Short mmCIF file of C-alpha atoms in Angstrom, two decimals:
data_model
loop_
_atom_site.label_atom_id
_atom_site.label_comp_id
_atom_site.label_asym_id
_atom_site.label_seq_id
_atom_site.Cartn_x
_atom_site.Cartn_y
_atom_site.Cartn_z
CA UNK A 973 26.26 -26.03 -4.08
CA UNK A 974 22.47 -26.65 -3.07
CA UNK A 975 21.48 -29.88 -4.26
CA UNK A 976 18.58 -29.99 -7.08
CA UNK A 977 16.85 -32.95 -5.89
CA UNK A 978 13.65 -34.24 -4.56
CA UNK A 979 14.48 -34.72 -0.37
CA UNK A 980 13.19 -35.77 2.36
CA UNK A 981 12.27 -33.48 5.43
CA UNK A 982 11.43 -34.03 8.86
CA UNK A 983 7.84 -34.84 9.98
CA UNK A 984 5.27 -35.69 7.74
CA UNK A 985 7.22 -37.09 4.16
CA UNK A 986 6.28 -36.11 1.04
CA UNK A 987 5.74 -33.12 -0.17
CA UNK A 988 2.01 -32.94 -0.83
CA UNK A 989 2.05 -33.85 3.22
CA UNK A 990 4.34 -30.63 3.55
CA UNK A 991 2.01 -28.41 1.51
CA UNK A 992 -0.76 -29.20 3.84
CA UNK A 993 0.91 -27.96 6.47
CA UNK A 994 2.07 -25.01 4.79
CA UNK A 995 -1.15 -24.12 3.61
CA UNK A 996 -3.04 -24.76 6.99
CA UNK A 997 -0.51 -22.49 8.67
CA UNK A 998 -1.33 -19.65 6.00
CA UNK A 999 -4.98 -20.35 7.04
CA UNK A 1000 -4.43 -20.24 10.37
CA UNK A 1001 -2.23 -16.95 10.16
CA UNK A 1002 -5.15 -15.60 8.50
CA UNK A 1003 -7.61 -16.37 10.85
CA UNK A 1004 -5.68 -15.18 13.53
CA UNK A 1005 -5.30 -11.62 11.40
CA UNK A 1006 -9.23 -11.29 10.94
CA UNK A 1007 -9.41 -11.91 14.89
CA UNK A 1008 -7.09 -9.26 15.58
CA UNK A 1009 -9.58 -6.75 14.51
CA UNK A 1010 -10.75 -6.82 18.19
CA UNK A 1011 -7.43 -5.41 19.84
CA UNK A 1012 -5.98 -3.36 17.01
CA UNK A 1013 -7.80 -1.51 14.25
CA UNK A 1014 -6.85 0.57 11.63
CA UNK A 1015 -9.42 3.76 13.21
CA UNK A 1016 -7.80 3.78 16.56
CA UNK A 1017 -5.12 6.30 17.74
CA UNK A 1018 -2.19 4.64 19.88
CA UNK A 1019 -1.00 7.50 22.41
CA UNK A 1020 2.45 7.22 23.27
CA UNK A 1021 2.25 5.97 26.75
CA UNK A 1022 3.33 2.13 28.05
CA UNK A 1023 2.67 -1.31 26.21
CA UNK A 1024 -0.58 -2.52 25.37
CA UNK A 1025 -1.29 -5.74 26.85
CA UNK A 1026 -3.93 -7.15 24.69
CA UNK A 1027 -2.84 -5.69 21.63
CA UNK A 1028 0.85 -6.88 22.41
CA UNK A 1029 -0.17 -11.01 23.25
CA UNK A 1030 -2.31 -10.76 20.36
CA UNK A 1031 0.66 -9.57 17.97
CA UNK A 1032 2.85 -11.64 19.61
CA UNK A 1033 0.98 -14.72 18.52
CA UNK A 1034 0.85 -13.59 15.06
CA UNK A 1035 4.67 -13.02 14.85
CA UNK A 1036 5.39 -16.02 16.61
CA UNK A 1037 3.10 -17.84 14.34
CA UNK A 1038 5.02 -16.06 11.15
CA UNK A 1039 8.56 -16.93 11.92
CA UNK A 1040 7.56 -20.26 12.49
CA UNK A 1041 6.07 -20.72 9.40
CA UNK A 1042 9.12 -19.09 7.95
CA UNK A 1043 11.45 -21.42 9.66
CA UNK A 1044 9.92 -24.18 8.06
CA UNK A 1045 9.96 -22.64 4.48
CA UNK A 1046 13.21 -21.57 4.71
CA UNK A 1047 14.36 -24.97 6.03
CA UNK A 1048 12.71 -26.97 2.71
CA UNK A 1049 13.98 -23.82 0.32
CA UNK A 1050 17.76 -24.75 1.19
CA UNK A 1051 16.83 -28.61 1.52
CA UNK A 1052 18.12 -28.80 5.11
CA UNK A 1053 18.42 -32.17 5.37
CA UNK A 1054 21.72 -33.62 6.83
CA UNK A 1055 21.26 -33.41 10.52
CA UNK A 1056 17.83 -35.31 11.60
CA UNK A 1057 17.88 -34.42 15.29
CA UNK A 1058 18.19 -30.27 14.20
CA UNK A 1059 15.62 -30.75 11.37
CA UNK A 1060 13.20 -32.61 13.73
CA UNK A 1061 13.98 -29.65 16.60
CA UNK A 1062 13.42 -27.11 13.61
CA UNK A 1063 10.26 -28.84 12.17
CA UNK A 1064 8.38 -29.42 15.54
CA UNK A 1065 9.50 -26.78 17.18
CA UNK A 1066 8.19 -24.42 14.35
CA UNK A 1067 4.76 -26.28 14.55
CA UNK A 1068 4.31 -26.00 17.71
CA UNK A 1069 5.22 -22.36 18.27
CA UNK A 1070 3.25 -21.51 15.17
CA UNK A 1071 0.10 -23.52 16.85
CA UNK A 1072 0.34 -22.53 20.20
CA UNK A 1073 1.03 -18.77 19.80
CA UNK A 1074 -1.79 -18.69 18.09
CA UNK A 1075 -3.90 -19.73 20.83
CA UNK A 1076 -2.33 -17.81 23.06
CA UNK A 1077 -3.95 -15.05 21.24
CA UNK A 1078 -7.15 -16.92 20.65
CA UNK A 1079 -7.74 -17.18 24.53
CA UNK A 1080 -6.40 -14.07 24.99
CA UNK A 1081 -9.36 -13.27 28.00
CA UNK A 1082 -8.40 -16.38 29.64
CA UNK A 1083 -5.97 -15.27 32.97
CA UNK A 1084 -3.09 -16.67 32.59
CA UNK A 1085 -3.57 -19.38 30.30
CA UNK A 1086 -2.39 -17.06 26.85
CA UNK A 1087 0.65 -16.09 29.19
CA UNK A 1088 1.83 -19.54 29.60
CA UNK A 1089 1.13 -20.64 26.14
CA UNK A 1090 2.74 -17.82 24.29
CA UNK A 1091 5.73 -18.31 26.95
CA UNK A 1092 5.97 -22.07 25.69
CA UNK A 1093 5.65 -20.83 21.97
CA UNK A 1094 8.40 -18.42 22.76
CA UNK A 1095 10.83 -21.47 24.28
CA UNK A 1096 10.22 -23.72 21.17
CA UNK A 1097 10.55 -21.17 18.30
CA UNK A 1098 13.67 -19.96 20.66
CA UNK A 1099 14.75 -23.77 19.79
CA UNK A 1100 13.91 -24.50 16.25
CA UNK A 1101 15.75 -20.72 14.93
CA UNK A 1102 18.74 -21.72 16.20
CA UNK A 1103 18.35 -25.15 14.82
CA UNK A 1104 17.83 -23.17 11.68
CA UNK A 1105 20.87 -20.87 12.16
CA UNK A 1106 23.29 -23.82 13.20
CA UNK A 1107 22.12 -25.91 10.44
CA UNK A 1108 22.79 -23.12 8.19
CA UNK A 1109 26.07 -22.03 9.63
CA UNK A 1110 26.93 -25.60 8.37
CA UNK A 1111 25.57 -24.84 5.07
CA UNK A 1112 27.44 -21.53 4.42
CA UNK A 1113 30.85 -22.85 5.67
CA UNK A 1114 30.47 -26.00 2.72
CA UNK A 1115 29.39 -23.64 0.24
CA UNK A 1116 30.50 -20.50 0.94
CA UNK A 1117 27.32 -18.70 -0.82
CA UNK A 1118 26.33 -15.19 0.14
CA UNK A 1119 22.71 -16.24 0.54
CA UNK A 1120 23.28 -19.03 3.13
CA UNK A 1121 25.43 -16.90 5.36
CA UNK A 1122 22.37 -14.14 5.29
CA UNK A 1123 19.86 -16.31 5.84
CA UNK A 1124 21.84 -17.45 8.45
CA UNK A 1125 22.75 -13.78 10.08
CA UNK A 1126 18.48 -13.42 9.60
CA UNK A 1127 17.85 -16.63 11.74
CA UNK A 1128 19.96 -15.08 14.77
CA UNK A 1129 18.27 -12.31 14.62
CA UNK A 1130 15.09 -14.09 15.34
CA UNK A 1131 16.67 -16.05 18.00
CA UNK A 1132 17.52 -12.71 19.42
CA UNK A 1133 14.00 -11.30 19.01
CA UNK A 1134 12.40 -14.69 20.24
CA UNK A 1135 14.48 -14.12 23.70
CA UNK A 1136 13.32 -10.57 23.75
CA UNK A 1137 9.75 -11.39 23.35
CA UNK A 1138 10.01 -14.21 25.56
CA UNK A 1139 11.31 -11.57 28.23
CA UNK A 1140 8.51 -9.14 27.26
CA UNK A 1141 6.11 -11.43 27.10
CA UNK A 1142 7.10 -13.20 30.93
CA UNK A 1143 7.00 -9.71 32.49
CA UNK A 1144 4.09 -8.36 30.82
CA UNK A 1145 1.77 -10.95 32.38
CA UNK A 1146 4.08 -12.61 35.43
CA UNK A 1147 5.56 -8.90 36.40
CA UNK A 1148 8.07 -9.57 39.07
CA UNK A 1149 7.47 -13.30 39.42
CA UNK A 1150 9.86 -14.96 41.03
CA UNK A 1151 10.07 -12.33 43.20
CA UNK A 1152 12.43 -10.35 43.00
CA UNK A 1153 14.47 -11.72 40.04
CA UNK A 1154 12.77 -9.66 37.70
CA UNK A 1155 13.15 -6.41 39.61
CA UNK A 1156 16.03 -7.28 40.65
CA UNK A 1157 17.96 -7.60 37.59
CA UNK A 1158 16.13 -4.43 36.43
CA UNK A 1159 17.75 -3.27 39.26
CA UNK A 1160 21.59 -4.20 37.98
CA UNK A 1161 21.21 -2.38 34.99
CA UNK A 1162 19.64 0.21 36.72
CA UNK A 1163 16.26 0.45 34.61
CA UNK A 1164 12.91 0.03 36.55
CA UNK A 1165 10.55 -3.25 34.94
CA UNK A 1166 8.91 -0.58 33.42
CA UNK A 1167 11.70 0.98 31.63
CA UNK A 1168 13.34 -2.33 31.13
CA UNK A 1169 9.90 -3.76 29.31
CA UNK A 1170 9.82 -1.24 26.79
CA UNK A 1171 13.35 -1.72 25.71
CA UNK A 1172 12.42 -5.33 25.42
CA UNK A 1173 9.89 -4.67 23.59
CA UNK A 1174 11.52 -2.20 21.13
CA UNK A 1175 14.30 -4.54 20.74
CA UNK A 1176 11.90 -7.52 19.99
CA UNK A 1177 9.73 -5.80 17.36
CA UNK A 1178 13.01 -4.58 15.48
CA UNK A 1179 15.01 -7.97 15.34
CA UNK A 1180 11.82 -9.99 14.40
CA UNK A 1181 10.80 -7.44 11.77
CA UNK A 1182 14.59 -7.63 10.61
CA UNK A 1183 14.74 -11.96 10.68
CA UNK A 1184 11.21 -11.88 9.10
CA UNK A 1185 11.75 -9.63 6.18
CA UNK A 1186 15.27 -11.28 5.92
CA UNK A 1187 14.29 -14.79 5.60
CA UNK A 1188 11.45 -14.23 3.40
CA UNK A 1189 13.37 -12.12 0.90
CA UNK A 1190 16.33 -14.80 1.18
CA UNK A 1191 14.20 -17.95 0.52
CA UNK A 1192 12.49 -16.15 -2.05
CA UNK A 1193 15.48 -15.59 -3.85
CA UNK A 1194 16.81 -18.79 -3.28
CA UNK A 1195 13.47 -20.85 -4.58
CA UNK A 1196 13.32 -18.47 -7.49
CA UNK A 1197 17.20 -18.72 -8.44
CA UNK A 1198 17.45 -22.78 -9.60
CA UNK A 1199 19.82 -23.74 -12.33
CA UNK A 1200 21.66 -20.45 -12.67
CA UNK A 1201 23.84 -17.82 -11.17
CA UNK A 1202 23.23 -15.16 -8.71
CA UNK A 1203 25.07 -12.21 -9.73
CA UNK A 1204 25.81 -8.10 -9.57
CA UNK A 1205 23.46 -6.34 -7.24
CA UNK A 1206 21.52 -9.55 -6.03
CA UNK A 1207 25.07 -10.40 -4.71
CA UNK A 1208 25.47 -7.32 -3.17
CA UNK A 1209 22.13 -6.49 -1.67
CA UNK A 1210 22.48 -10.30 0.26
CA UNK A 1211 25.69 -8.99 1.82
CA UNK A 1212 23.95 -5.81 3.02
CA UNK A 1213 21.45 -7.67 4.34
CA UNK A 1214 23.71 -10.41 6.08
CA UNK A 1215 25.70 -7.29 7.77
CA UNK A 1216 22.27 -5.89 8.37
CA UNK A 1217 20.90 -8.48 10.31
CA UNK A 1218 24.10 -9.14 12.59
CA UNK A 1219 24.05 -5.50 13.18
CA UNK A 1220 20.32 -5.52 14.09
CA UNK A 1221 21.08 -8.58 16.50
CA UNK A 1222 23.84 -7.11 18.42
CA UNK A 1223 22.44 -3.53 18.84
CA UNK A 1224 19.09 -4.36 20.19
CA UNK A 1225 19.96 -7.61 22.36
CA UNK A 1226 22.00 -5.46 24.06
CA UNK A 1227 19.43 -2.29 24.33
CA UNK A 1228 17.07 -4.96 25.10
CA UNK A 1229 19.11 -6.27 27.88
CA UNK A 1230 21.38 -3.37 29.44
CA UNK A 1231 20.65 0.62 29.51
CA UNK A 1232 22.64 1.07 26.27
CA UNK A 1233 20.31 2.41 23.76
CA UNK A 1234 21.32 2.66 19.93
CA UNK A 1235 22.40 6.54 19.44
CA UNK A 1236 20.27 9.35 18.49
CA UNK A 1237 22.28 11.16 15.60
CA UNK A 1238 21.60 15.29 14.56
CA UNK A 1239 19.88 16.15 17.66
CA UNK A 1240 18.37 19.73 17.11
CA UNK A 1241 15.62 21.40 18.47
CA UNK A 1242 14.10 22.24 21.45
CA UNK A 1243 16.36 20.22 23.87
CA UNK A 1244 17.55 18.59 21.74
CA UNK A 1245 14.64 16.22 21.23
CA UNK A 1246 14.62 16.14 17.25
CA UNK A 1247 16.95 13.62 15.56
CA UNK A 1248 17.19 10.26 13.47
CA UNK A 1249 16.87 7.18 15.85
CA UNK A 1250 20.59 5.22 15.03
CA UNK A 1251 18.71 1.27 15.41
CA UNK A 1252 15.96 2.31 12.70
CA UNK A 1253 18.70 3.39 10.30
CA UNK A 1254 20.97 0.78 11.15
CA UNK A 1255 17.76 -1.69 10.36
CA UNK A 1256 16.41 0.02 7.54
CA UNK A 1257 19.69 0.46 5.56
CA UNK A 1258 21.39 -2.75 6.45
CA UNK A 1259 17.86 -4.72 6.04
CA UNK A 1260 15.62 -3.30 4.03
CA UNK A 1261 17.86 -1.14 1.61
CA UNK A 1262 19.59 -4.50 1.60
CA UNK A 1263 16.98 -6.45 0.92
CA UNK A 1264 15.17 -3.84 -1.76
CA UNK A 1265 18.95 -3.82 -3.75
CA UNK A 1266 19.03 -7.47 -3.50
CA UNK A 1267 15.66 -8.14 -5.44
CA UNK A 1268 16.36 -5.15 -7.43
CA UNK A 1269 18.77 -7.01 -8.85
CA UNK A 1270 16.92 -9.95 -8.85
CA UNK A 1271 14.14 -8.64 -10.57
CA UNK A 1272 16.39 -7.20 -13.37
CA UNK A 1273 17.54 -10.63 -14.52
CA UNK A 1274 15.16 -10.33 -17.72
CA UNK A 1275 12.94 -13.73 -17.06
CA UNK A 1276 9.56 -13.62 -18.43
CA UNK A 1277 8.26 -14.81 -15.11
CA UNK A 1278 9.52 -10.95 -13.89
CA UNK A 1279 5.54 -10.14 -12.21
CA UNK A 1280 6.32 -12.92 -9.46
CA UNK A 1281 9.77 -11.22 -8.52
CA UNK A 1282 8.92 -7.43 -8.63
CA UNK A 1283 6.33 -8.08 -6.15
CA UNK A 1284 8.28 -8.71 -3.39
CA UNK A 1285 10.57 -5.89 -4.56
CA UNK A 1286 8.09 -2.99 -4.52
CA UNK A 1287 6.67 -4.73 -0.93
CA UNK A 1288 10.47 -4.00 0.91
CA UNK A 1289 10.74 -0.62 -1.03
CA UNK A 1290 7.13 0.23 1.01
CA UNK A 1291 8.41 -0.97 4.47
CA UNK A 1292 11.52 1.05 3.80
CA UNK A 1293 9.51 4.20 2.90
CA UNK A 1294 7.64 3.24 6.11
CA UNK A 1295 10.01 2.64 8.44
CA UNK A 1296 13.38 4.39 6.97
CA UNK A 1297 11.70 7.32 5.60
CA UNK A 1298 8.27 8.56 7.22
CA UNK A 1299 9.10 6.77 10.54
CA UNK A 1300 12.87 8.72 10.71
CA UNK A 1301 10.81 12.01 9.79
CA UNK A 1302 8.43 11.88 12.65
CA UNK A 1303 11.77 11.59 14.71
CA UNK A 1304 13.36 14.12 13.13
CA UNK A 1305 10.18 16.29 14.07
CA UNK A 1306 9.51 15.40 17.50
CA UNK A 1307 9.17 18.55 18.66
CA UNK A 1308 6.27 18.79 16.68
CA UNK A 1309 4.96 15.08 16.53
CA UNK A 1310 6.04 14.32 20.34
CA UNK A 1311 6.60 10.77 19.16
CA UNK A 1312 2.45 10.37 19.78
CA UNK A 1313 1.67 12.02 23.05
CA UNK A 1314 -1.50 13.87 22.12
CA UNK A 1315 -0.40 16.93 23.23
CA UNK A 1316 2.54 17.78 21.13
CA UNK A 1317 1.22 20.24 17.95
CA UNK A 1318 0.78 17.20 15.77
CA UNK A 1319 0.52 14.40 18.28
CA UNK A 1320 -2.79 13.21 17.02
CA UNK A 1321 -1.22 12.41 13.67
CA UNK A 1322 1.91 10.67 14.79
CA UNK A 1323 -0.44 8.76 17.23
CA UNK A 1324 -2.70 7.33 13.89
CA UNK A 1325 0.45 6.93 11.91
CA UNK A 1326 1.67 4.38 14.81
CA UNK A 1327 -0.51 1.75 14.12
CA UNK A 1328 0.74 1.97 10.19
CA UNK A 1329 4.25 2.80 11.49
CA UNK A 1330 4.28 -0.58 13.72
CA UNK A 1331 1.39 -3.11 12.22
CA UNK A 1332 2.27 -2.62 8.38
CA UNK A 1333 5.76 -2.37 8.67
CA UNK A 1334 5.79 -5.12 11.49
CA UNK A 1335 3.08 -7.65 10.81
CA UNK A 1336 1.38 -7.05 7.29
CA UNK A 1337 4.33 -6.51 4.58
CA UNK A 1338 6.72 -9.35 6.09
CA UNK A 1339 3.14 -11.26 5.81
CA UNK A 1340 2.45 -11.06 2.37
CA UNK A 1341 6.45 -11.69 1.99
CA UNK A 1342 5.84 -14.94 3.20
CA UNK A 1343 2.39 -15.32 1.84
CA UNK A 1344 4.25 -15.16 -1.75
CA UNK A 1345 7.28 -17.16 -0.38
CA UNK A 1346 4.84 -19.40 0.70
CA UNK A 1347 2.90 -19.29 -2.66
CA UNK A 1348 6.08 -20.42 -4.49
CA UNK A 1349 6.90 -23.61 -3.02
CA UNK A 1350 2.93 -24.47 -2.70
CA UNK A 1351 2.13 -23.80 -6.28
CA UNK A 1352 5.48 -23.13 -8.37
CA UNK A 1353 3.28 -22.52 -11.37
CA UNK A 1354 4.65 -22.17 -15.12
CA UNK A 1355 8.36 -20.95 -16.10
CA UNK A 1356 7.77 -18.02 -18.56
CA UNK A 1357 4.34 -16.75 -16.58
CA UNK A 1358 4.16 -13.02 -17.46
CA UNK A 1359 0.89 -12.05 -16.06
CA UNK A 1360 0.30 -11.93 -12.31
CA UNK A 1361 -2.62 -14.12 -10.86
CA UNK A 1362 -5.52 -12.54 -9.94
CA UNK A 1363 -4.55 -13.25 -5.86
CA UNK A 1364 -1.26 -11.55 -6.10
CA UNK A 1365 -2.52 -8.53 -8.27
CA UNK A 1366 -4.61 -8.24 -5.54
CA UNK A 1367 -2.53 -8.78 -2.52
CA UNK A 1368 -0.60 -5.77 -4.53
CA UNK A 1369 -2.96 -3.26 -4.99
CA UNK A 1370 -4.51 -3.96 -0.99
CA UNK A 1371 -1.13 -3.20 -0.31
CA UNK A 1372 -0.54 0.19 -1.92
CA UNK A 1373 -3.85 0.92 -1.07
CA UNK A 1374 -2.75 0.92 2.73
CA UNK A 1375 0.26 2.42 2.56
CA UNK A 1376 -1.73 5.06 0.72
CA UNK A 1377 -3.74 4.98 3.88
CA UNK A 1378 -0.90 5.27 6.48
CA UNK A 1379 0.48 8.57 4.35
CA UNK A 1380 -3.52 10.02 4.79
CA UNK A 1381 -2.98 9.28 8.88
CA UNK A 1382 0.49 10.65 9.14
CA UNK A 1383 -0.32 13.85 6.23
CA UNK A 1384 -3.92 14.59 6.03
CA UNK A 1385 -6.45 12.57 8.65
CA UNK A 1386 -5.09 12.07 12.31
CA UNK A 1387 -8.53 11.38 12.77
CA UNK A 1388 -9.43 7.68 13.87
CA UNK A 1389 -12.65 7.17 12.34
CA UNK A 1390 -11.69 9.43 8.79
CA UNK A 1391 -10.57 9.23 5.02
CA UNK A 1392 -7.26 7.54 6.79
CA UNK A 1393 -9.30 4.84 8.45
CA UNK A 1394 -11.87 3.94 4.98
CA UNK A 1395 -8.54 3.67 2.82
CA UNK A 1396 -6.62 1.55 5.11
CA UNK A 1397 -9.29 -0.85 5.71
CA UNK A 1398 -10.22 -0.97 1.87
CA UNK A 1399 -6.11 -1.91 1.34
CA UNK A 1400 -6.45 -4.46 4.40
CA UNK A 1401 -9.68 -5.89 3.04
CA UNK A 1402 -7.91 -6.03 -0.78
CA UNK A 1403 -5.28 -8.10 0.87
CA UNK A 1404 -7.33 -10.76 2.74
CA UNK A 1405 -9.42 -11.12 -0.20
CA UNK A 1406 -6.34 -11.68 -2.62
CA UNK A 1407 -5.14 -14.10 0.42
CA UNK A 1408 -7.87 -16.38 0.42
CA UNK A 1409 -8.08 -16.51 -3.30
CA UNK A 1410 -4.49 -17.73 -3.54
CA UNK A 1411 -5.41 -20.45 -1.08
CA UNK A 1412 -8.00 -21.80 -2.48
CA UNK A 1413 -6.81 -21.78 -5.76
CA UNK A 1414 -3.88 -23.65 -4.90
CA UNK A 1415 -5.56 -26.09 -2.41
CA UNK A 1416 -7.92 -26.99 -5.49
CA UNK A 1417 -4.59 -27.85 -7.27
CA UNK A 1418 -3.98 -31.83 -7.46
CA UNK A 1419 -0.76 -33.38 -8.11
CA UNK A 1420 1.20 -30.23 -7.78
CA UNK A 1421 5.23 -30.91 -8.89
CA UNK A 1422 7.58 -30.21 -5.62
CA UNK A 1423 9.54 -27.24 -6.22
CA UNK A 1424 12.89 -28.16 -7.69
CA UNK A 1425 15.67 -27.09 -4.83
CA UNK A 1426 17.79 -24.54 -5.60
CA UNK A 1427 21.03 -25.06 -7.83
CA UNK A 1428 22.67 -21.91 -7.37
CA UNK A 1429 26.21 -21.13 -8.03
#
């Protein structure tokens, strides 16, 4: 059982100390975001053809940034307090990463100066998730408690995604540096760098999207679910999503890391190029159907503060229409989509959809996950609160607005500078604006109460 108790936690004590860091790495995160307007844009069309290097340093800074900012949450949500050196290697390490990928992106013109610091973010968010996992592992094996062993599962899988990007990230700016070793163990698995960087990169988006949805759905849950039992489809959406994330882990640290690549199921078509991609149904059904059944359930519980817990719901229901749904039928039409190459019949749609496919499934929903995860431990509010604030009915409706948006790209206007483009950046705009109201609301708070730890049996 999680103790319900006021504790102590690495680094700076006290928790209004704690919710200045929390809410200076939401600021950051957010200024990061607005930046990235100058690599990635909602009017461009991304062509299937290599890896982006600006566009990829720039989200890797923001996802490194995220799941250290996670780690930290999710570390004060379960009260990990019983092993200093692993909270101090999970606090600082966290920081750090979250700081320094950051710049990495903010000098991202600068040689090789973004390559090194993102490559040292990489290391020290490699060090505080497993902190995280191990300290959780402990957790699950006192308590025994579905929602420790998932957010557990979830913090391997962003090990595993931190040593893919880490890879990605070393080739992508070092190539075959030391020479030789690079290419060379390319070589044993018989891919070319090439080849071998785009399964790293595939296999990095997937398990970080996985760990990041995962923890912030978890924690929520967790910092939401005090003083009473966790029950019926909660229960069993947290055990989907514990399977889900192991699964995720071991299927694409191996792709990532060998020329095994997750299955293609139903292959029809011309050549047999149409079918449903077996790692995107084997992360949307074990993570995000998971996660959507496990705050269904949540949501259902009949508390009047019911607004605060259906957001998050209807958020992982979008990212699985995203990614499960429209992404899986592009796939199973790629004879017609020819997964972006302009060329293919419908290419120029499939190549607009990407950045909606990749950036909102990847970057913005698992962001406003932990912007409200975030949100909860800053400024608990009032039991009973049956209206949503103006911030998160705004963060809401930017949000539909997009995905709105990404159908227009995928259905109705491949075009980069059309309907497809005004909607999404209304949605995006509706969402940064909701943001910042939430922040400074909450910053103008004094004497806030720290959030009561979870008792749950």
């Amino acid at each position: 059982m999680l103790a319900n108790h006021t504790h102590e936690f690495p680094g700076p004590q006290g928790f209004e100390r704690r919710r200045t860091i929390y809410l200076a790495g939401l600021v950051w995160l957010l200024l990061l975001a607005l930046g990235s307007m100058t690599v990635s844009t909602p009017f461009r069309l991304v062509a299937a053809h290599g890896i982006p290097y600006a566009g990829t340093l720039y989200g890797n800074g923001l996802l490194i940034g995220m799941m250290g900012l996670l780690a930290l949450l999710t570390a004060d949500v379960f009260a990990l307090t019983g092993h200093p050196t692993l909270n101090s290697m999970v606090f600082w390490g966290s920081l750090a990463a979250l700081v320094l990928g950051g710049l990495g992106s903010a000098f991202l013109a600068w040689g090789l100066l973004p390559i090194g610091l993102q490559i040292t973010a990489f290391v020290l968010l490699g060090v505080a998730v497993v902190a995280l996992a191990i300290q959780l592992f402990f957790l699950a094996a006192e308590t025994h408690q579905v929602w420790t062993w998932a957010a557990a599962w979830a913090a391997v899988a962003a090990a595993g995604g931190t040593l893919a990007g880490l890879a990605q990230t070393w080739i992508l700016g070092l190539g075959n540096w030391p020479r030789g070793i690079i290419g060379g163990y390319a070589s044993s698995i018989h891919l070319t760098p090439a080849t071998w960087l785009l399964a790293l990169n595939t296999a990095y988006l997937h398990e970080m999207m996985a760990a990041a949805i995962s923890l912030a759905v978890i924690g929520f849950i967790v910092a939401f679910g005090r003083d009473r039992a966790i029950l019926g489809w909660t229960r069993f959406g947290l055990w989907i999503l514990s399977f889900g994330a192991l699964a995720t882990t071991l299927v694409y640290t191996v792709s990532g890391f060998s020329p095994a690549n997750p299955p293609l199921l139903l292959q029809h078509g011309p050549d047999a190029v149409n079918a449903l991609a077996g790692g995107d149904l084997i992360v949307a059904i074990g993570v995000f159907l998971g996660a959507v059944i496990a705050l269904f359930g949540f949501s259902l519980e009949g508390l009047a503060d019911g607004w605060a817990r259906w957001s998050p719901t209807l958020l992982t229901v979008l990212v699985l229409i995203t990614v499960g749904g429209l992404g899986s039928y592009v796939d199973w039409n790629t004879s017609r989509y020819g997964m972006g190459a302009l060329a293919a019949p419908l290419g120029r749609y499939a190549a607009a959809f990407a950045w909606f496919h990749w950036d909102f499934s990847v970057l913005v929903i698992p962001a406003v996950l932990t912007w409200f995860l975030a949100m909860r431990i800053v400024a608990p509010g009032k039991e009973g609160d049956k209206r949503p604030s103006a911030s998160s009915a705004l963060v809401m409706l930017g949000t539909g607005i997009t995905f709105v948006g990404g159908l227009f790209y995928l259905f109705a206007s491949p075009n980069p500078e059309g309907a497809a483009f005004v909607v999404a950046a209304v949605g995006l705009a509706a969402i940064a604006v909701g943001i910042v109201l939430g922040i400074v609301a909450t910053t103008s708070e004094r004497n806030v109460p720290a959030h009561p730890m979870a008792k749950v049996l």
